């Protein structure tokens, strides 16, 4: 099956992509991974226990309840402000992550990482993806929240039955949400990029591939969860060791007045960047794995045909003996298939996206890259 074969092929493609990457390429990938990887997350605050009587004389209620009510009323504005700040931060990260999804896809397809150029080029697709994700999250929240509230009003909230009922309700809803969200990210987003379509149209297009190859995608789901579990354990060990290596000197530095606090604040972005750098190979591997499965099950949606051909030794792709990431001797390739990746020039000399690349003025690449991108812009 493609889903099992592509596990090893993704290793070779990932190695080929990262082996020659420069230091700044790794930094740009780390920035993308920081947002795309969903770093900002958190659970709802848990209410404090009200407490019961453990013995002795019962405490008079007249002296406690009014004070508790006043305390909550005084804290309510602060809680609203904190909730608003948290929601704003979440939306900013979610919006940035949706935009950078396409910067990552373009980078994996072209072999070159350009954050601003690819983000500007696919701004509309990123906005549509953000809207879909937001709607999907709200739907999942409503599907869970309405029956959960009904359970809350009809059952004892501190009983095991209530907790069990919530779990039985939450698990299937979360599984459906997780599958839809994952497929949207790793299969539908590439379809949007390849077909230049919105989320709904891309889902309709991908659904034909999914229904025709449902066994492949079922195996993919099982394998990718196992692989992610292994990656999670490995990353956990790495972060655990790194925490102790960094925590001891930072704690000692924190006792230095003023300077210690300043260094601690400087260390926070460094630690976040370092954690993102560590995750880069894992994220790149998982994305290439999904792209290989998608291309193997539907050649028209293949974003990485050259990378696949290279690792599988396809002579028709490597016969020129040049670098296939951006090789082109300036002549039209009459044998290039119609489903070539978007961004390559057509036979009529026009840009396959319908016009020239307007983002080549970016200052983050040299003149040779600009010339290549003039041929490969939308």
Short mmCIF file of C-alpha atoms in Angstrom, two decimals:
data_model
loop_
_atom_site.label_atom_id
_atom_site.label_comp_id
_atom_site.label_asym_id
_atom_site.label_seq_id
_atom_site.Cartn_x
_atom_site.Cartn_y
_atom_site.Cartn_z
CA UNK A 1 0.00 0.00 0.00
CA UNK A 2 1.08 3.55 -0.67
CA UNK A 3 0.44 4.52 2.95
CA UNK A 4 3.08 2.06 4.17
CA UNK A 5 5.56 2.55 1.32
CA UNK A 6 5.51 6.31 1.69
CA UNK A 7 6.70 6.09 5.28
CA UNK A 8 10.22 5.29 4.09
CA UNK A 9 10.04 7.51 1.02
CA UNK A 10 9.17 10.47 3.23
CA UNK A 11 12.41 9.94 5.15
CA UNK A 12 14.46 10.22 1.95
CA UNK A 13 12.53 13.27 0.73
CA UNK A 14 12.89 14.97 4.11
CA UNK A 15 16.61 14.25 4.16
CA UNK A 16 17.01 15.68 0.69
CA UNK A 17 15.09 18.82 1.66
CA UNK A 18 16.91 19.53 4.91
CA UNK A 19 20.40 18.21 4.23
CA UNK A 20 21.55 21.23 2.23
CA UNK A 21 19.44 23.81 4.06
CA UNK A 22 21.29 26.87 5.31
CA UNK A 23 21.13 28.21 8.85
CA UNK A 24 18.63 30.93 7.86
CA UNK A 25 16.47 28.38 6.07
CA UNK A 26 16.24 26.43 9.32
CA UNK A 27 15.33 29.62 11.17
CA UNK A 28 12.55 30.41 8.69
CA UNK A 29 11.26 26.85 8.92
CA UNK A 30 11.29 27.13 12.72
CA UNK A 31 9.18 30.29 12.53
CA UNK A 32 6.69 28.52 10.27
CA UNK A 33 6.60 25.47 12.54
CA UNK A 34 6.05 27.67 15.60
CA UNK A 35 2.74 28.89 14.17
CA UNK A 36 1.71 25.89 12.08
CA UNK A 37 2.45 23.44 14.85
CA UNK A 38 -0.23 24.87 17.13
CA UNK A 39 2.09 25.91 19.95
CA UNK A 40 -0.55 28.01 21.73
CA UNK A 41 -3.16 25.81 23.35
CA UNK A 42 -4.72 25.50 26.74
CA UNK A 43 -7.57 23.98 28.64
CA UNK A 44 -10.47 25.76 30.29
CA UNK A 45 -9.93 26.89 33.87
CA UNK A 46 -11.18 24.42 36.41
CA UNK A 47 -13.47 25.76 39.11
CA UNK A 48 -12.25 25.53 42.66
CA UNK A 49 -13.88 23.09 45.02
CA UNK A 50 -16.58 24.49 47.25
CA UNK A 51 -15.74 22.13 50.05
CA UNK A 52 -17.86 20.32 52.58
CA UNK A 53 -17.77 19.96 56.29
CA UNK A 54 -14.96 17.72 57.51
CA UNK A 55 -16.09 17.78 61.14
CA UNK A 56 -16.66 20.05 64.10
CA UNK A 57 -19.11 22.88 64.26
CA UNK A 58 -20.63 23.92 60.92
CA UNK A 59 -19.42 27.27 59.69
CA UNK A 60 -22.14 29.92 59.64
CA UNK A 61 -23.17 30.65 56.10
CA UNK A 62 -24.05 34.28 56.68
CA UNK A 63 -20.42 35.32 56.96
CA UNK A 64 -19.09 33.50 53.88
CA UNK A 65 -21.61 33.53 51.06
CA UNK A 66 -22.00 37.32 50.73
CA UNK A 67 -18.23 37.75 50.78
CA UNK A 68 -17.81 35.10 48.11
CA UNK A 69 -20.43 36.77 45.94
CA UNK A 70 -18.76 40.17 46.30
CA UNK A 71 -15.36 38.66 45.55
CA UNK A 72 -16.58 37.09 42.34
CA UNK A 73 -18.26 40.33 41.29
CA UNK A 74 -15.03 42.21 41.84
CA UNK A 75 -13.05 39.65 39.89
CA UNK A 76 -15.48 39.44 36.97
CA UNK A 77 -14.08 42.42 34.99
CA UNK A 78 -10.55 41.07 35.36
CA UNK A 79 -11.68 37.62 34.24
CA UNK A 80 -13.38 39.11 31.18
CA UNK A 81 -10.20 41.03 30.29
CA UNK A 82 -8.06 37.91 30.70
CA UNK A 83 -10.48 35.88 28.57
CA UNK A 84 -10.49 38.57 25.87
CA UNK A 85 -6.67 38.69 25.81
CA UNK A 86 -6.47 34.90 25.62
CA UNK A 87 -9.01 34.76 22.79
CA UNK A 88 -7.16 37.48 20.88
CA UNK A 89 -3.84 35.66 21.19
CA UNK A 90 -5.46 32.42 20.04
CA UNK A 91 -7.06 34.08 17.00
CA UNK A 92 -3.78 35.76 16.03
CA UNK A 93 -1.91 32.48 16.19
CA UNK A 94 -4.68 30.62 14.38
CA UNK A 95 -4.77 33.23 11.61
CA UNK A 96 -0.98 33.27 11.27
CA UNK A 97 -0.90 29.48 11.22
CA UNK A 98 -3.47 29.33 8.43
CA UNK A 99 -1.45 31.76 6.30
CA UNK A 100 1.82 29.96 6.93
CA UNK A 101 0.31 26.58 6.02
CA UNK A 102 0.65 27.60 2.39
CA UNK A 103 4.12 29.03 2.89
CA UNK A 104 5.13 25.61 4.20
CA UNK A 105 3.45 23.78 1.31
CA UNK A 106 5.09 26.04 -1.27
CA UNK A 107 8.46 25.54 0.42
CA UNK A 108 8.11 21.75 0.44
CA UNK A 109 7.09 21.79 -3.21
CA UNK A 110 9.79 24.14 -4.50
CA UNK A 111 12.61 23.19 -2.14
CA UNK A 112 13.14 26.85 -1.27
CA UNK A 113 11.79 28.61 1.82
CA UNK A 114 10.40 32.14 1.35
CA UNK A 115 8.07 33.17 4.15
CA UNK A 116 6.86 36.58 2.98
CA UNK A 117 6.66 35.75 -0.72
CA UNK A 118 4.65 32.57 -0.33
CA UNK A 119 2.43 34.10 2.35
CA UNK A 120 1.54 37.09 0.17
CA UNK A 121 0.99 34.87 -2.84
CA UNK A 122 -1.54 32.69 -1.00
CA UNK A 123 -3.13 35.29 1.28
CA UNK A 124 -6.66 34.61 0.08
CA UNK A 125 -6.30 30.85 0.50
CA UNK A 126 -4.96 31.36 4.02
CA UNK A 127 -7.91 33.56 4.99
CA UNK A 128 -10.35 30.95 3.67
CA UNK A 129 -8.58 28.19 5.57
CA UNK A 130 -8.71 30.27 8.77
CA UNK A 131 -12.44 30.82 8.35
CA UNK A 132 -13.08 27.12 7.80
CA UNK A 133 -11.04 26.12 10.84
CA UNK A 134 -12.82 28.68 12.98
CA UNK A 135 -16.23 27.44 11.82
CA UNK A 136 -15.18 23.82 12.38
CA UNK A 137 -14.10 24.58 15.94
CA UNK A 138 -17.31 26.44 16.72
CA UNK A 139 -19.42 23.58 15.35
CA UNK A 140 -17.52 21.05 17.46
CA UNK A 141 -17.91 23.28 20.51
CA UNK A 142 -21.66 23.59 19.97
CA UNK A 143 -22.12 19.87 19.33
CA UNK A 144 -20.38 19.16 22.63
CA UNK A 145 -21.60 22.15 24.64
CA UNK A 146 -25.36 21.81 24.17
CA UNK A 147 -25.70 18.20 25.37
CA UNK A 148 -23.03 18.80 28.03
CA UNK A 149 -25.11 21.63 29.45
CA UNK A 150 -28.17 19.38 29.41
CA UNK A 151 -26.22 16.78 31.40
CA UNK A 152 -25.04 19.48 33.79
CA UNK A 153 -28.60 20.55 34.58
CA UNK A 154 -29.99 17.03 35.01
CA UNK A 155 -27.20 15.10 36.75
CA UNK A 156 -25.11 15.38 39.89
CA UNK A 157 -21.97 17.17 38.70
CA UNK A 158 -19.71 15.50 41.26
CA UNK A 159 -20.84 11.98 40.40
CA UNK A 160 -18.93 9.40 38.42
CA UNK A 161 -21.91 9.00 36.09
CA UNK A 162 -21.69 12.66 35.07
CA UNK A 163 -17.96 12.40 34.34
CA UNK A 164 -18.49 9.18 32.39
CA UNK A 165 -21.30 10.70 30.35
CA UNK A 166 -19.13 13.69 29.46
CA UNK A 167 -16.32 11.38 28.39
CA UNK A 168 -18.62 9.29 26.20
CA UNK A 169 -19.86 12.51 24.62
CA UNK A 170 -16.47 14.17 24.17
CA UNK A 171 -14.44 11.27 22.75
CA UNK A 172 -16.39 10.66 19.49
CA UNK A 173 -16.83 14.41 18.89
CA UNK A 174 -13.10 14.99 19.35
CA UNK A 175 -12.18 12.08 17.07
CA UNK A 176 -14.39 13.37 14.27
CA UNK A 177 -13.05 16.89 14.75
CA UNK A 178 -9.44 15.66 14.78
CA UNK A 179 -9.85 13.65 11.57
CA UNK A 180 -11.62 16.45 9.69
CA UNK A 181 -9.10 19.02 10.90
CA UNK A 182 -6.12 16.82 9.98
CA UNK A 183 -7.45 16.00 6.54
CA UNK A 184 -8.18 19.68 5.96
CA UNK A 185 -4.61 20.59 6.88
CA UNK A 186 -2.59 17.89 5.14
CA UNK A 187 -4.81 16.98 2.15
CA UNK A 188 -7.38 19.70 1.48
CA UNK A 189 -4.94 22.61 1.86
CA UNK A 190 -2.60 21.09 -0.77
CA UNK A 191 -5.66 20.57 -2.99
CA UNK A 192 -6.54 24.24 -2.54
CA UNK A 193 -3.03 25.19 -3.61
CA UNK A 194 -2.93 22.81 -6.56
CA UNK A 195 -6.43 23.60 -7.83
CA UNK A 196 -6.47 27.27 -6.73
CA UNK A 197 -9.83 26.59 -5.06
CA UNK A 198 -11.61 27.44 -1.83
CA UNK A 199 -11.91 25.09 1.11
CA UNK A 200 -15.35 23.70 0.25
CA UNK A 201 -14.48 23.17 -3.42
CA UNK A 202 -11.19 21.54 -2.42
CA UNK A 203 -13.00 19.24 0.01
CA UNK A 204 -15.38 18.18 -2.78
CA UNK A 205 -12.42 17.51 -5.06
CA UNK A 206 -10.51 15.59 -2.39
CA UNK A 207 -13.61 13.62 -1.38
CA UNK A 208 -13.54 11.80 -4.70
CA UNK A 209 -9.99 10.70 -4.02
CA UNK A 210 -10.84 9.79 -0.43
CA UNK A 211 -13.83 7.61 -1.32
CA UNK A 212 -11.92 5.87 -4.13
CA UNK A 213 -8.95 5.10 -1.85
CA UNK A 214 -10.54 4.97 1.58
CA UNK A 215 -8.40 2.01 2.68
CA UNK A 216 -5.22 3.96 1.95
CA UNK A 217 -6.38 6.88 4.04
CA UNK A 218 -7.58 4.67 6.87
CA UNK A 219 -4.15 3.06 7.03
CA UNK A 220 -2.58 6.52 6.81
CA UNK A 221 -4.59 7.65 9.85
CA UNK A 222 -3.54 4.65 11.91
CA UNK A 223 0.12 4.91 10.92
CA UNK A 224 0.40 8.66 11.33
CA UNK A 225 -1.03 8.49 14.85
CA UNK A 226 1.49 5.79 15.74
CA UNK A 227 4.32 7.82 14.21
CA UNK A 228 3.18 10.94 16.02
CA UNK A 229 3.09 9.04 19.29
CA UNK A 230 6.68 7.96 18.73
CA UNK A 231 7.70 11.49 17.80
CA UNK A 232 5.91 12.82 20.87
CA UNK A 233 7.81 10.47 23.16
CA UNK A 234 11.12 11.37 21.51
CA UNK A 235 10.42 15.10 21.73
CA UNK A 236 9.31 14.70 25.33
CA UNK A 237 12.63 13.09 26.24
CA UNK A 238 14.56 15.80 24.38
CA UNK A 239 12.61 18.62 26.03
CA UNK A 240 12.91 16.98 29.45
CA UNK A 241 16.69 16.79 29.16
CA UNK A 242 16.90 20.29 27.71
CA UNK A 243 14.74 21.68 30.49
CA UNK A 244 17.19 20.57 33.16
CA UNK A 245 20.18 21.73 31.13
CA UNK A 246 18.71 25.22 30.73
CA UNK A 247 16.71 25.48 33.95
CA UNK A 248 19.62 25.24 36.39
CA UNK A 249 21.66 28.17 35.01
CA UNK A 250 18.51 30.25 34.46
CA UNK A 251 17.43 29.74 38.07
CA UNK A 252 20.87 30.82 39.27
CA UNK A 253 20.83 33.85 36.98
CA UNK A 254 17.37 34.82 38.20
CA UNK A 255 18.83 35.67 41.63
CA UNK A 256 20.94 38.44 40.10
CA UNK A 257 18.99 41.69 40.58
CA UNK A 258 17.61 43.34 37.43
CA UNK A 259 20.12 41.65 35.12
CA UNK A 260 18.74 38.22 35.99
CA UNK A 261 15.17 39.25 35.14
CA UNK A 262 16.33 40.80 31.88
CA UNK A 263 18.19 37.64 30.87
CA UNK A 264 15.17 35.49 31.76
CA UNK A 265 12.96 37.55 29.42
CA UNK A 266 15.56 37.21 26.66
CA UNK A 267 15.74 33.46 27.22
CA UNK A 268 12.01 32.93 26.61
CA UNK A 269 12.06 33.60 22.82
CA UNK A 270 15.34 31.68 22.57
CA UNK A 271 13.77 28.63 24.19
CA UNK A 272 10.70 28.86 21.94
CA UNK A 273 12.89 29.14 18.84
CA UNK A 274 15.04 26.21 19.96
CA UNK A 275 11.98 24.03 20.57
CA UNK A 276 10.66 24.91 17.10
CA UNK A 277 14.02 24.08 15.51
CA UNK A 278 13.95 20.67 17.15
CA UNK A 279 10.47 20.03 15.74
CA UNK A 280 11.32 21.07 12.16
CA UNK A 281 12.43 17.62 10.92
CA UNK A 282 9.39 15.95 12.46
CA UNK A 283 6.91 18.41 10.97
CA UNK A 284 8.58 18.32 7.54
CA UNK A 285 8.56 14.52 7.56
CA UNK A 286 4.86 14.29 8.45
CA UNK A 287 3.91 16.83 5.78
CA UNK A 288 5.95 15.08 3.09
CA UNK A 289 4.40 11.77 4.12
CA UNK A 290 0.91 13.18 3.62
CA UNK A 291 1.85 14.80 0.29
CA UNK A 292 3.30 11.51 -0.98
CA UNK A 293 0.13 9.63 -0.05
CA UNK A 294 -2.02 12.29 -1.70
CA UNK A 295 0.03 12.23 -4.93
CA UNK A 296 0.13 8.44 -5.07
CA UNK A 297 -3.65 8.18 -4.76
CA UNK A 298 -4.37 11.05 -7.17
CA UNK A 299 -1.71 12.18 -9.63
CA UNK A 300 -3.64 15.36 -10.43
CA UNK A 301 -3.21 16.54 -6.83
CA UNK A 302 0.50 15.71 -6.65
CA UNK A 303 2.52 18.66 -5.34
CA UNK A 304 5.85 16.81 -5.15
CA UNK A 305 6.25 14.69 -8.32
CA UNK A 306 9.94 15.52 -8.73
CA UNK A 307 10.81 14.63 -5.13
CA UNK A 308 8.90 11.36 -5.42
CA UNK A 309 10.60 10.48 -8.69
CA UNK A 310 14.02 11.28 -7.27
CA UNK A 311 13.75 8.99 -4.24
CA UNK A 312 12.25 6.20 -6.36
CA UNK A 313 14.87 6.50 -9.09
CA UNK A 314 12.59 7.59 -11.93
CA UNK A 315 14.90 7.94 -14.92
CA UNK A 316 12.50 10.17 -16.81
CA UNK A 317 12.84 12.85 -14.15
CA UNK A 318 16.56 12.61 -13.50
CA UNK A 319 17.77 12.07 -17.06
CA UNK A 320 18.83 15.70 -17.37
CA UNK A 321 21.40 15.25 -14.59
CA UNK A 322 20.57 18.64 -13.10
CA UNK A 323 19.03 19.69 -9.81
CA UNK A 324 15.31 19.02 -10.05
CA UNK A 325 14.34 21.49 -7.35
CA UNK A 326 14.42 24.36 -9.78
CA UNK A 327 16.17 23.02 -12.88
CA UNK A 328 15.18 24.50 -16.19
CA UNK A 329 17.52 25.37 -19.01
CA UNK A 330 15.23 28.13 -20.19
CA UNK A 331 13.50 25.95 -22.80
CA UNK A 332 9.92 24.70 -22.53
CA UNK A 333 9.60 21.12 -21.44
CA UNK A 334 7.20 19.57 -23.91
CA UNK A 335 7.15 16.29 -21.99
CA UNK A 336 6.12 17.87 -18.72
CA UNK A 337 2.76 16.41 -17.63
CA UNK A 338 -0.32 18.57 -17.48
CA UNK A 339 -0.51 18.09 -13.72
CA UNK A 340 2.85 19.69 -13.15
CA UNK A 341 3.02 21.72 -9.93
CA UNK A 342 1.56 25.15 -10.08
CA UNK A 343 4.20 27.79 -10.54
CA UNK A 344 6.01 26.26 -13.54
CA UNK A 345 5.86 28.05 -16.84
CA UNK A 346 3.52 26.97 -19.56
CA UNK A 347 4.44 26.35 -23.15
CA UNK A 348 3.13 29.73 -24.19
CA UNK A 349 5.67 31.49 -22.01
CA UNK A 350 3.03 32.78 -19.62
CA UNK A 351 2.84 32.05 -15.96
CA UNK A 352 0.71 28.98 -15.22
CA UNK A 353 -1.12 30.91 -12.51
CA UNK A 354 -2.36 33.36 -15.08
CA UNK A 355 0.15 36.16 -14.69
CA UNK A 356 3.63 37.16 -13.58
CA UNK A 357 4.90 36.82 -10.04
CA UNK A 358 4.36 40.14 -8.29
CA UNK A 359 6.31 39.16 -5.23
CA UNK A 360 9.79 38.86 -6.70
CA UNK A 361 10.83 42.13 -5.13
CA UNK A 362 11.38 40.33 -1.82
CA UNK A 363 14.77 41.12 -0.34
CA UNK A 364 15.23 37.72 1.27
CA UNK A 365 16.79 36.02 -1.79
CA UNK A 366 19.49 36.76 -4.34
CA UNK A 367 19.21 37.59 -7.99
CA UNK A 368 19.51 33.99 -9.16
CA UNK A 369 16.57 32.98 -7.04
CA UNK A 370 14.58 35.93 -8.37
CA UNK A 371 15.16 34.76 -11.94
CA UNK A 372 14.00 31.27 -11.06
CA UNK A 373 10.96 32.58 -9.28
CA UNK A 374 10.08 34.77 -12.29
CA UNK A 375 9.61 31.52 -14.14
CA UNK A 376 7.75 29.83 -11.28
CA UNK A 377 5.44 32.49 -9.91
CA UNK A 378 1.70 32.32 -9.96
#
